[in-house]
Short mmCIF file of C-alpha atoms and ligand atoms in Angstrom, two decimals:
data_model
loop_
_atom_site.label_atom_id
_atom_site.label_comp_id
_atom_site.label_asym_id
_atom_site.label_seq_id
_atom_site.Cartn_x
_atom_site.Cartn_y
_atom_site.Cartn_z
CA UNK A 1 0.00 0.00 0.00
CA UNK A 2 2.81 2.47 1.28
CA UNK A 3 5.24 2.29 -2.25
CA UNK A 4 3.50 4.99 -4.13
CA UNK A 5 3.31 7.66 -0.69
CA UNK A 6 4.66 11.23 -0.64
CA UNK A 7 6.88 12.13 2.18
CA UNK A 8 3.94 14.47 2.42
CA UNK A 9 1.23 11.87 2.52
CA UNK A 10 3.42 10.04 5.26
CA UNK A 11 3.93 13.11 7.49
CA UNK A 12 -0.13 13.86 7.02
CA UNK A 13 -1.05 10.46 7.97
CA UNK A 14 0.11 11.10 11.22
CA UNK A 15 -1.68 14.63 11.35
CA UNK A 16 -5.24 13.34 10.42
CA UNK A 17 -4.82 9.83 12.60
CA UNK A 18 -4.15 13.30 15.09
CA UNK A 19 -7.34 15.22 13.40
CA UNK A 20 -9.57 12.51 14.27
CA UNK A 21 -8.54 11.85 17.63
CA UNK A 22 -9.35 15.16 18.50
CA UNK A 23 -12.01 15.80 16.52
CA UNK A 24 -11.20 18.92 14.90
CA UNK A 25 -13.67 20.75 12.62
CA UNK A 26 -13.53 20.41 9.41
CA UNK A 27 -12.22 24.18 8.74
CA UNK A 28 -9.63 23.41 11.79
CA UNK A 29 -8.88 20.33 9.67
CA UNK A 30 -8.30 22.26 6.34
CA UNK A 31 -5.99 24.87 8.03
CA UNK A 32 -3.87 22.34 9.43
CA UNK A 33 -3.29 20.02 5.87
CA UNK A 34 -3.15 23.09 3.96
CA UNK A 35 0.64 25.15 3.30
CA UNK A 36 -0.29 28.94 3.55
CA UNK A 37 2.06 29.66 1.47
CA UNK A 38 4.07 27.78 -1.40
CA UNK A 39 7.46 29.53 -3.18
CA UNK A 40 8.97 28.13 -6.04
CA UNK A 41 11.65 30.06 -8.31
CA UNK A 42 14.03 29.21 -10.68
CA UNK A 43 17.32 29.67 -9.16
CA UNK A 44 20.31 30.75 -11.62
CA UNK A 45 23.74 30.91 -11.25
CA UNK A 46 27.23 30.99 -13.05
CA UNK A 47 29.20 27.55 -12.83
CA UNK A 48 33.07 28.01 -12.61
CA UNK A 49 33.37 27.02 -16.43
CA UNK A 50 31.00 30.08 -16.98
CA UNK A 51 27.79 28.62 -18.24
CA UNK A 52 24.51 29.29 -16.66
CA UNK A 53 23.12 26.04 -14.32
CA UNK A 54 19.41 26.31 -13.75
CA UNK A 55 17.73 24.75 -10.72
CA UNK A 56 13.89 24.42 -8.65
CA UNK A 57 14.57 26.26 -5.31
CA UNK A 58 11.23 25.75 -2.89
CA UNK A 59 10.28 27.67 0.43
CA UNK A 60 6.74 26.51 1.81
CA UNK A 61 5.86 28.29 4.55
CA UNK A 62 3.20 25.95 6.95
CA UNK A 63 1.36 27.64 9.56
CA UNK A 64 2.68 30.76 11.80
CA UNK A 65 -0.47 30.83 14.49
CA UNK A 66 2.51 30.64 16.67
CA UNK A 67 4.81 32.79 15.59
CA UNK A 68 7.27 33.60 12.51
CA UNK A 69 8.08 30.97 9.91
CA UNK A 70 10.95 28.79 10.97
CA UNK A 71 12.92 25.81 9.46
CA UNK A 72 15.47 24.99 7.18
CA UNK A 73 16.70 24.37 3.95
CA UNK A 74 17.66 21.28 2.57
CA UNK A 75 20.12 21.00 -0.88
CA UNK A 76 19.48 17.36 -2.35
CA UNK A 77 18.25 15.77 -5.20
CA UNK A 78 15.37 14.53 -3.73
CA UNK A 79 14.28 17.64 -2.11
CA UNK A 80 11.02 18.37 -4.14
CA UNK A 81 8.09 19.94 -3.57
CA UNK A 82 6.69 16.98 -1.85
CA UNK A 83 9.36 16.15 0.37
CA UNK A 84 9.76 20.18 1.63
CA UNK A 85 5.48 20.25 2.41
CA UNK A 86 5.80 17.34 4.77
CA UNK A 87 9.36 18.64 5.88
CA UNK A 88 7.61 21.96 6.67
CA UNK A 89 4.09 20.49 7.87
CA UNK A 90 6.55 18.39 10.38
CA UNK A 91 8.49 21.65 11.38
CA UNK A 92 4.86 22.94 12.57
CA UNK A 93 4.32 20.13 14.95
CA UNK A 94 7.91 20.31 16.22
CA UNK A 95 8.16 24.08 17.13
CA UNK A 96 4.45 23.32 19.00
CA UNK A 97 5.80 19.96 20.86
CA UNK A 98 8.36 21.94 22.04
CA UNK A 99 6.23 25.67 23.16
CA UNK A 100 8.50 27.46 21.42
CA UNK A 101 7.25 30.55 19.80
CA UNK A 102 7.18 29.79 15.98
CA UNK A 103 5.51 28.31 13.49
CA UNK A 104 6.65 25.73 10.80
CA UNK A 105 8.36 25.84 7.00
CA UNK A 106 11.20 24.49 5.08
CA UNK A 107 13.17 25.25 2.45
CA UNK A 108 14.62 23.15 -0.57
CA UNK A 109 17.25 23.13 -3.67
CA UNK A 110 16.79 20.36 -6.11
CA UNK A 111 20.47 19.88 -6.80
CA UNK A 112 23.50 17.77 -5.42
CA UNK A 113 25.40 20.02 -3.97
CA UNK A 114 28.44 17.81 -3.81
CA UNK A 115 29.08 18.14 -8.07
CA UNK A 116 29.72 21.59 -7.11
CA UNK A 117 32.83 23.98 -6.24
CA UNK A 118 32.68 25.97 -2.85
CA UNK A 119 32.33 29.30 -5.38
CA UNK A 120 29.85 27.80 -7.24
CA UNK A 121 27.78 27.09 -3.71
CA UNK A 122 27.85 30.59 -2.75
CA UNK A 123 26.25 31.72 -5.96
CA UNK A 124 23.60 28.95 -5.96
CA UNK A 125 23.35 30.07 -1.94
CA UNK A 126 23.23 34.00 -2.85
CA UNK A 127 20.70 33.65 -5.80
CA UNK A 128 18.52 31.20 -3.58
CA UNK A 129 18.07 33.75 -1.18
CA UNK A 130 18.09 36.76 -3.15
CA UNK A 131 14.60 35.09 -4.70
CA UNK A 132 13.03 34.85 -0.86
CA UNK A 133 13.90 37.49 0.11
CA UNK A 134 11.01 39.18 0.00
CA UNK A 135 9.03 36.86 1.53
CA UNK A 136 11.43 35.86 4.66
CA UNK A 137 12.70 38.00 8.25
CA UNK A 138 13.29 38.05 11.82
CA UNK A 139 9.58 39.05 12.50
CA UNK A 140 8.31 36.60 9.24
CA UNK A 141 10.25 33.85 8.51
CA UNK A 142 13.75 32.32 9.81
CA UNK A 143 15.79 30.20 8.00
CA UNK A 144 18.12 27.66 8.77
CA UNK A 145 20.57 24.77 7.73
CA UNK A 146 19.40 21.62 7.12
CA UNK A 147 20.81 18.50 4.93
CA UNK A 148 23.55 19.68 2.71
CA UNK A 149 23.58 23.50 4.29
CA UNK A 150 25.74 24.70 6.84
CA UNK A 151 26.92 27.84 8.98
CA UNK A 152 29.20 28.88 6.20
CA UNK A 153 26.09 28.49 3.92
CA UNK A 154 24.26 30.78 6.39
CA UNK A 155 26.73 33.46 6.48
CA UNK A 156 26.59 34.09 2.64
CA UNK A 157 22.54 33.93 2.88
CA UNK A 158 22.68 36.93 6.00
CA UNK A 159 25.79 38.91 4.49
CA UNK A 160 23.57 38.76 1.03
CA UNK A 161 20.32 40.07 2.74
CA UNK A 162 22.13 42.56 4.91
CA UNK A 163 23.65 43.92 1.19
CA UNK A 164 20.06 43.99 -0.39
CA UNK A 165 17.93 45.73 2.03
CA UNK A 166 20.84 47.95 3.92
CA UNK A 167 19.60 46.12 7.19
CA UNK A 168 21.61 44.58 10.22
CA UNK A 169 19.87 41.59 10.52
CA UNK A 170 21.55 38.93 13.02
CA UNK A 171 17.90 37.44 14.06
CA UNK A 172 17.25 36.78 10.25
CA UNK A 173 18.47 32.90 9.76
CA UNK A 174 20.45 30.77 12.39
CA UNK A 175 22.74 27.91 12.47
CA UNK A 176 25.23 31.19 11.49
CA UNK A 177 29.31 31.11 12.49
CA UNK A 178 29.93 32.06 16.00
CA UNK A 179 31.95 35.05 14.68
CA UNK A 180 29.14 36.40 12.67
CA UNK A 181 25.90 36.14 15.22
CA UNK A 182 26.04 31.69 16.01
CA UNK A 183 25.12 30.71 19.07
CA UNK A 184 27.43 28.32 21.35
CA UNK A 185 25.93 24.37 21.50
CA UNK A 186 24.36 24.94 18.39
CA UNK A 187 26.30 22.52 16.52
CA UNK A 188 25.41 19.70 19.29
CA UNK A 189 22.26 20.59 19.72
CA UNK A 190 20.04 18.03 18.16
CA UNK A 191 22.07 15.39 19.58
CA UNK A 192 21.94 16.45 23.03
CA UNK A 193 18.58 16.92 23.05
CA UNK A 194 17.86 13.48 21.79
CA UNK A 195 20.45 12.23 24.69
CA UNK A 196 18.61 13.76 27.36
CA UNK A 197 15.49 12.76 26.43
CA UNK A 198 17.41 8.81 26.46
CA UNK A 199 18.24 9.56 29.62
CA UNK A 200 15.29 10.21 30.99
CA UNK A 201 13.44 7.42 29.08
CA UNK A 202 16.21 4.97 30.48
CA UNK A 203 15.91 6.22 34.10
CA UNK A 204 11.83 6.09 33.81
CA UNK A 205 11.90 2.28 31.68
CA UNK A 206 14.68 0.67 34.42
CA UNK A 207 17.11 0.80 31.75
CA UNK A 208 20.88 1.03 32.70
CA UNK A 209 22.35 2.86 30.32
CA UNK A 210 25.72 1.97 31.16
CA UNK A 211 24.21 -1.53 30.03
CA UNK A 212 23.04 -0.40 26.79
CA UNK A 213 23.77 -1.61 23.00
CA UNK A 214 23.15 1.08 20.44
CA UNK A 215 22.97 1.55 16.86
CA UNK A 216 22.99 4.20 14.82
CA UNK A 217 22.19 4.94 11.22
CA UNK A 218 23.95 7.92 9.64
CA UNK A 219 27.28 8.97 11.40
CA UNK A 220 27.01 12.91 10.51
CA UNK A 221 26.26 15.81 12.53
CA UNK A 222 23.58 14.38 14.28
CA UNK A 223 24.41 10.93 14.71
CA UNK A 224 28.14 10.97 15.41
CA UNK A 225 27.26 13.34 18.13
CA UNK A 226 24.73 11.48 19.64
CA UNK A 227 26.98 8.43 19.58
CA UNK A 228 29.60 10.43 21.28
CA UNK A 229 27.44 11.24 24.10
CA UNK A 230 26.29 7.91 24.64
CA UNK A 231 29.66 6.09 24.32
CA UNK A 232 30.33 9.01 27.10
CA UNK A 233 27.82 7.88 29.62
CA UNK A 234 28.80 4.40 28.98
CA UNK A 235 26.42 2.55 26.63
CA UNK A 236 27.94 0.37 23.57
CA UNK A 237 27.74 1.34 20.33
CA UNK A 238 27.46 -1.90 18.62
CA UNK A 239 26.87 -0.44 15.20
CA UNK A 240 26.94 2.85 12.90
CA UNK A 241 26.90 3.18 9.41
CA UNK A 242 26.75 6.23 6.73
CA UNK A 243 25.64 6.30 2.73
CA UNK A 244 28.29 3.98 1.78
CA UNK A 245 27.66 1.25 4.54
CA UNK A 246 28.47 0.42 8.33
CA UNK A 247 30.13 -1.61 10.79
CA UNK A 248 29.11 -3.88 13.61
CA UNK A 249 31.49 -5.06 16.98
CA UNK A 250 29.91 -6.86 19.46
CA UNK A 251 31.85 -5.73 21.86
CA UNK A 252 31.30 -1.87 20.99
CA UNK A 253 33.03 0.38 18.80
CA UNK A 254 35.08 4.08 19.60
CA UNK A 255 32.55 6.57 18.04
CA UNK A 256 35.88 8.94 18.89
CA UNK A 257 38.44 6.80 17.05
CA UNK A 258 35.77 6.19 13.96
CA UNK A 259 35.35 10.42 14.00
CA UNK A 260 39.18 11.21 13.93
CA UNK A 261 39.56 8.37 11.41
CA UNK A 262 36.99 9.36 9.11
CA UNK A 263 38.48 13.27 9.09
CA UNK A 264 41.93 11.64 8.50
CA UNK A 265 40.75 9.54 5.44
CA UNK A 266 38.50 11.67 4.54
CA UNK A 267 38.34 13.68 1.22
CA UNK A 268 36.85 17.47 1.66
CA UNK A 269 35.63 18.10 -1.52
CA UNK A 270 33.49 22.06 -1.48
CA UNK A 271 31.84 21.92 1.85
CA UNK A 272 31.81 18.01 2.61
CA UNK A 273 33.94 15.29 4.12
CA UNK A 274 33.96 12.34 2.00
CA UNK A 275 35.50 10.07 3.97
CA UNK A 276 33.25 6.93 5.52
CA UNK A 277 32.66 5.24 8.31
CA UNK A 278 33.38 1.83 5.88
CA UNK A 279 36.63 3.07 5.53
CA UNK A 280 37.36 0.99 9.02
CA UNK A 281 37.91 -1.51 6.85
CA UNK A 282 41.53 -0.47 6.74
CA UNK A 283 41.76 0.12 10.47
CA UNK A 284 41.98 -2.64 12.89
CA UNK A 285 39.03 -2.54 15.57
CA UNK A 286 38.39 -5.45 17.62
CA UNK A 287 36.00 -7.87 16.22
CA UNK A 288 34.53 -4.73 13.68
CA UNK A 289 32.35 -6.66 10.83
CA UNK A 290 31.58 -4.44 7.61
CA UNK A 291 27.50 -4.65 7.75
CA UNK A 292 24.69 -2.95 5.34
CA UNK A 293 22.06 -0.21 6.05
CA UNK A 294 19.80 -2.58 6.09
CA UNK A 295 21.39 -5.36 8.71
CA UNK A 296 21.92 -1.85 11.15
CA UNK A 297 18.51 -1.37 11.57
CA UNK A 298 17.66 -5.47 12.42
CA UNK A 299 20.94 -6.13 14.99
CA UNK A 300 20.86 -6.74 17.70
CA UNK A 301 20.72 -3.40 20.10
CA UNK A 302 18.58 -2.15 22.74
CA UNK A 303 18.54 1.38 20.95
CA UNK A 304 18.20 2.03 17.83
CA UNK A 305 18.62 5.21 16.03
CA UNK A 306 17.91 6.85 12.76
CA UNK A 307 19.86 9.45 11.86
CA UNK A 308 20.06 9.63 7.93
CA UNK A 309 17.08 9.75 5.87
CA UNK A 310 13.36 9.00 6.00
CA UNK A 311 11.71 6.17 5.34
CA UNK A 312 14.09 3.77 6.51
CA UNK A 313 11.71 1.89 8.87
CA UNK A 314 8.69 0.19 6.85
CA UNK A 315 6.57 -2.26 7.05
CA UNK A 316 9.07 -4.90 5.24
CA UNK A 317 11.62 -4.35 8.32
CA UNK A 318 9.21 -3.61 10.79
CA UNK A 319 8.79 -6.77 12.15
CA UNK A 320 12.76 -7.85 12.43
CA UNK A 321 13.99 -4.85 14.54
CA UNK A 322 14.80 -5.90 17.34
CA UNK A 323 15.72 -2.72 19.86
CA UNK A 324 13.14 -2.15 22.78
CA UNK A 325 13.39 2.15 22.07
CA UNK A 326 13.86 3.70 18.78
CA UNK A 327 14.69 7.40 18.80
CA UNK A 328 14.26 9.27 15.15
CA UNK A 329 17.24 11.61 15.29
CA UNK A 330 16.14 11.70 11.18
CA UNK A 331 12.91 13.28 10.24
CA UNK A 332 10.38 10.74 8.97
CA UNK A 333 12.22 7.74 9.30
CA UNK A 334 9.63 5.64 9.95
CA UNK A 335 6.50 5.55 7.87
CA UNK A 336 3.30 4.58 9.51
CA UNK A 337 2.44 1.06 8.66
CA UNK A 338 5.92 0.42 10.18
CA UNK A 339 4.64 2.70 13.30
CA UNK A 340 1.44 0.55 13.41
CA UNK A 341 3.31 -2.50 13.46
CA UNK A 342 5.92 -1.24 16.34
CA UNK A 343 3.49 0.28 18.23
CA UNK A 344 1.84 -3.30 18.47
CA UNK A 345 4.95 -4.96 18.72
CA UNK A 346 5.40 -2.96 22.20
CA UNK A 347 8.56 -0.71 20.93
CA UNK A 348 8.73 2.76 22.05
CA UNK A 349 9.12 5.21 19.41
CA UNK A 350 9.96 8.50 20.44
CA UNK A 351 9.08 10.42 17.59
CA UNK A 352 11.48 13.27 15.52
CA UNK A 353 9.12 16.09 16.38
CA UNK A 354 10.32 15.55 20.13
CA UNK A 355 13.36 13.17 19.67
CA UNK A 356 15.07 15.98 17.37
CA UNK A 357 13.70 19.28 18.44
CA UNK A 358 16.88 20.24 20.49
CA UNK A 359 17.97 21.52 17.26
CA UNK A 360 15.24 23.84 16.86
CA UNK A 361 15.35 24.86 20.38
CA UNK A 362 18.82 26.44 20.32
CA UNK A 363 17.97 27.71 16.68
CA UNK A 364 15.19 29.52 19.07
CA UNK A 365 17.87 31.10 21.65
CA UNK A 366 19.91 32.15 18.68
CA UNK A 367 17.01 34.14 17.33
CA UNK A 368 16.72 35.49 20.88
CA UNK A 369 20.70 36.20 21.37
CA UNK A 370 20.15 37.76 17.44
CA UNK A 371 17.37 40.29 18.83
CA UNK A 372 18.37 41.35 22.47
CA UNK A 373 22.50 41.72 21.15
CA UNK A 374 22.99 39.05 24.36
CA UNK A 375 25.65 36.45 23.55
CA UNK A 376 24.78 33.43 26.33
CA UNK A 377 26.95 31.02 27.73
CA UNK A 378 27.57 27.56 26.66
CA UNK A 379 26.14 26.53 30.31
CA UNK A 380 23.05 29.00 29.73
CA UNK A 381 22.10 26.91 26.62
CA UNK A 382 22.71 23.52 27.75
CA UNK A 383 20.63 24.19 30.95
CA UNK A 384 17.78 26.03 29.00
CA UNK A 385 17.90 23.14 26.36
CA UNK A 386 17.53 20.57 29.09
CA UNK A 387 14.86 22.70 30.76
CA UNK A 388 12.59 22.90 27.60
CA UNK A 389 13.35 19.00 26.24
CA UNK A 390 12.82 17.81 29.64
CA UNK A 391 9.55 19.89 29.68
CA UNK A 392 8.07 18.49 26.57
CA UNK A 393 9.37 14.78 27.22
CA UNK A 394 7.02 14.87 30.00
CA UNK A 395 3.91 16.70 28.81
CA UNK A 396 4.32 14.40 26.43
CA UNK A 397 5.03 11.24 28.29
CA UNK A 398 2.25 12.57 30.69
CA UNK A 399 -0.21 12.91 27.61
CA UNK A 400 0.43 9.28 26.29
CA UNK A 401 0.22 7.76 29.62
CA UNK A 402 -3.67 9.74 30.55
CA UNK A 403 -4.82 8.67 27.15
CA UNK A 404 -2.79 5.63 26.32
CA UNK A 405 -1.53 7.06 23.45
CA UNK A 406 1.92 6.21 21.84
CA UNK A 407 4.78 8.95 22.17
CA UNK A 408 3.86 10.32 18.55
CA UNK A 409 -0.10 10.41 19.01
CA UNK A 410 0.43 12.44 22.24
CA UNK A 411 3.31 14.28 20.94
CA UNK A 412 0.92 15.13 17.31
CA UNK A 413 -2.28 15.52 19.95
CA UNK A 414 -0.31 18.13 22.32
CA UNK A 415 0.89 19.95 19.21
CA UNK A 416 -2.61 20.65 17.43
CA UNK A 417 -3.90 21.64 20.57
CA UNK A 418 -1.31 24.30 20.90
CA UNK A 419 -1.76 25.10 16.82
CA UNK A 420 -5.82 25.12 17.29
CA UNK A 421 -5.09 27.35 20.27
CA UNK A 422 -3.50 29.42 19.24
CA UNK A 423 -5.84 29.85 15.77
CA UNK A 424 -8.86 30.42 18.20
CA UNK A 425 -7.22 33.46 19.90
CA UNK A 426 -6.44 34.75 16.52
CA UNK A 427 -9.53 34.58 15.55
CA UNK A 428 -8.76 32.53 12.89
CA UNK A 429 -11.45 29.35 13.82
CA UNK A 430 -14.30 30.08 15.97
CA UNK A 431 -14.85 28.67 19.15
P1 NAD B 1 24.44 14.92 7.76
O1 NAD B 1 24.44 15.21 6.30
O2 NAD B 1 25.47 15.56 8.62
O3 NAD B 1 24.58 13.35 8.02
C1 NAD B 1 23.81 12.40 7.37
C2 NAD B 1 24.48 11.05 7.53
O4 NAD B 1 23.65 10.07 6.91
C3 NAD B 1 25.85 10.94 6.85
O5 NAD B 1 26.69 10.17 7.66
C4 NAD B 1 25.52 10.21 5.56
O6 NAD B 1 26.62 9.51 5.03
C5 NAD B 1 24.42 9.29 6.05
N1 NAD B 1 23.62 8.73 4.96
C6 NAD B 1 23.23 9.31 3.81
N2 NAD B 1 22.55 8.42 3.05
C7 NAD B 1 22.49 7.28 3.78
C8 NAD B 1 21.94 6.00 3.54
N3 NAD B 1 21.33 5.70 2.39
N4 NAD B 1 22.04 5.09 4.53
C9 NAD B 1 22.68 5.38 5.68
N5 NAD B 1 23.25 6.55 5.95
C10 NAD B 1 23.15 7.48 5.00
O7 NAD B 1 22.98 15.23 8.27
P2 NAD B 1 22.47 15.52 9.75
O8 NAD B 1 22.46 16.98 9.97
O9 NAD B 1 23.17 14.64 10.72
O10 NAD B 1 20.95 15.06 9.60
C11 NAD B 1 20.58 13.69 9.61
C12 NAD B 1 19.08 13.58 9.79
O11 NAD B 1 18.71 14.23 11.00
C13 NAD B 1 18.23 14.24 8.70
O12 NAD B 1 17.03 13.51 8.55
C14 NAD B 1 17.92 15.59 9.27
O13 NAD B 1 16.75 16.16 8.72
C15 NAD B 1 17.74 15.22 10.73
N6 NAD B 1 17.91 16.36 11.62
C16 NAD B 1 19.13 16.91 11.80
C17 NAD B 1 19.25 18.01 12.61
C18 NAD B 1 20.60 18.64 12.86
O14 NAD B 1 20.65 19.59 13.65
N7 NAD B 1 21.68 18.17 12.30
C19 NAD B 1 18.12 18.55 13.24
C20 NAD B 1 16.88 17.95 13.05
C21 NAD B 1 16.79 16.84 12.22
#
């Protein structure tokens, strides 16, 4: 049944299961399926050999009952107008989950970055957001990286809207350099909000971390964090793998030693490390076995993680994974005849709208450092981070257990709420 879905069919199946479970009228319904807005341009810009290169470049902006626009923007080929609604309907729900005061969009480039030079990225980067410019700001939308994009990307897109409307704008887009408006613990910030929630699902489930297998799918920013923490407090990482593959010890592998090994073999081509985790090959690690994508997500762990792409968890695998807690660091890595099938199965999903919003969150006290001129303290955004994650692990956890609802109903229920809220006040919906 599930082949022919959209990523934005998948991400809406969880919003009307949501829809009905609340009830919502059917104008409450439309507002919430419905993007207000939807930008598409045709981004130009000079390659290195001269020529013109033509490209889609998307921004769909969700729902701001909450506040401004916010989410970020994704360079791959598969990043369509499909894939950037559900990307930016799932941004909604996150920024609600967590209370923080935005609303939901994303932003896409159909292109592989990786075929291009680092001057040929700025001008694809420039011209992107020369053509939403317009349309995005501090007050109205905020941008920020995603797959693909990073702070250098960033940098060009403020220093080029600074130069078009003669503004100083350091609350525009975040995720920027620390010397031109970042904010400290951004970089970490997904996975540490992802580990604290762990922790606090180990210490409520009886699980011993310290006891713990893990695996983890994609070892980039937010996986070979996450890994780091958790190899940190003591849990195994039995497994982690990237595009090109992974690797599986029994006895638990050195997410430290794979990191400094993949930056040594590594080729930096543009913006991007090329080197792979399958590259361990070469390097001898106690009983390490080369293992596919595939065999990752079915070994045997007590924690299993997503953290590459969507979709990885169907209902063809669903049924051989064998972790007790899956935590999607990704964003829509498991689709929902797969969640159907875990959820029956007993396996607690924590779901990416909560398991991933720590990046959002300090994306959040960047805007805020951006607006006041404050510049916080690493310790100021690790304890706020823990303080809001914490916060929204248990209204969530609190919601699931009154209504016995999984983690993703009560996290999707708890985030319309706020949404439909906040669309009453407005006057938006009537009572
Ligand atoms: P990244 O580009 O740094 O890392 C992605 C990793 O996935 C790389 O190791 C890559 O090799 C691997 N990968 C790619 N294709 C794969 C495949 N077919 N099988 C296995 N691995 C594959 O990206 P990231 O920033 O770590 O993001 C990863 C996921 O987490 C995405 O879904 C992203 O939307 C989500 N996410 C990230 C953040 C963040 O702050 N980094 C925040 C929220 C959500």
């Amino acid at each position: 049944m599930a082949a022919h879905l959209t990523p934005f069919d998948r991400a809406m199946s969880f919003m009307h299961a949501s829809f009905q479970r609340l009830k919502l009228s059917e104008r409450e319904k439309k507002l919430l399926s419905t993007p207000e807005h939807i930008l598409r341009h045709e981004i130009s810009f000079k390659r290195d050999d001269g020529k013109t290169m033509k490209v889609h470049g998307y921004r769909v902006q969700f729902n701001n009952a909450r506040g401004p626009y916010k989410g970020g923007i994704r360079y791959h080929p598969d990043a369509d107008i499909e894939e950037v609604k559900a990307l930016a309907a799932l941004m909604t729900v996150k920024t609600a989950v967590v209370n923080i005061p935005f609303g939901g969009a994303k932003g896409g480039i159909q292109i592989d970055p990786k075929k291009l030079s680092a001057s040929e990225l700025e001008r694809l980067s420039r011209a992107y957001l020369r053509s939403i410019a317009d349309d995005i700001g501090p007050d109205i939308d905020v941008p920020a990286p995603d797959i693909n994009t990073n702070p250098q990307i960033m940098a060009w897109m403020r220093d080029e809207y600074e130069t078009m409307k003669h503004v100083y704008a350091p609350d525009l887009i975040t995720g920027k350099p620390m010397s031109y408006g970042g904010s400290l613990g951004k970089d970490k910030a997904t996975a540490r909000g992802g580990f604290f929630i762990l922790q606090q699902l180990a210490k409520l489930e009886g699980l011993d971390l310290r006891q713990a297998r893990v695996a983890v799918q994609g070892f980039g920013n937010a996986g070979s964090e996450i890994a780091m923490f958790l190899h940190e407090a003591g849990a195994q990482i039995v497994a982690v793998s990237d595009s090109r593959g992974g690797i599986y010890s029994k006895v638990g592998l050195d997410p430290i030693r794979i990191e400094q090994y993949k930056k040594k073999t590594g080729s930096v081509r543009g913006q991007y490390c090329e080197g792979s985790v399958c590259d361990l090959k070469k390097l001898k690690m106690d009983q390490t076995e080369v293992i596919s994508n595939e065999d990752l997500l079915m070994c045997d762990c007590d924690i299993l993680i997503p953290a590459a792409l969507d979709n990885v968890i169907t209902e063809k695998n669903a049924k051989s994974i064998k972790a007790k807690i899956i935590l999607e660091l990704a964003n829509g890595p498991v689709s929902p005849e797969a969640d159907a099938i875990l959820q029956k199965r007993g396996t607690i999903v924590v779901p990416d709208v909560l398991a991933n919003a720590g990046g959002v969150t300090v994306s959040y006290f960047e805007w805020v450092q951006g607006r006041s001129g404050e510049q916080w303290t690493a310790e100021k955004v690790d304890r706020e981070l823990r303080r809001i994650i914490l916060q929204s692990f248990d209204d969530v956890r609190s919601e699931a257990k009154r209504r016995e609802l999984s983690y993703r109903e009560a996290a999707f229920d708890t985030a319309i709420l706020r949404i439909v809220e906040a669309m009453r006040v407005r006057g938006w919906i009537s009572k």
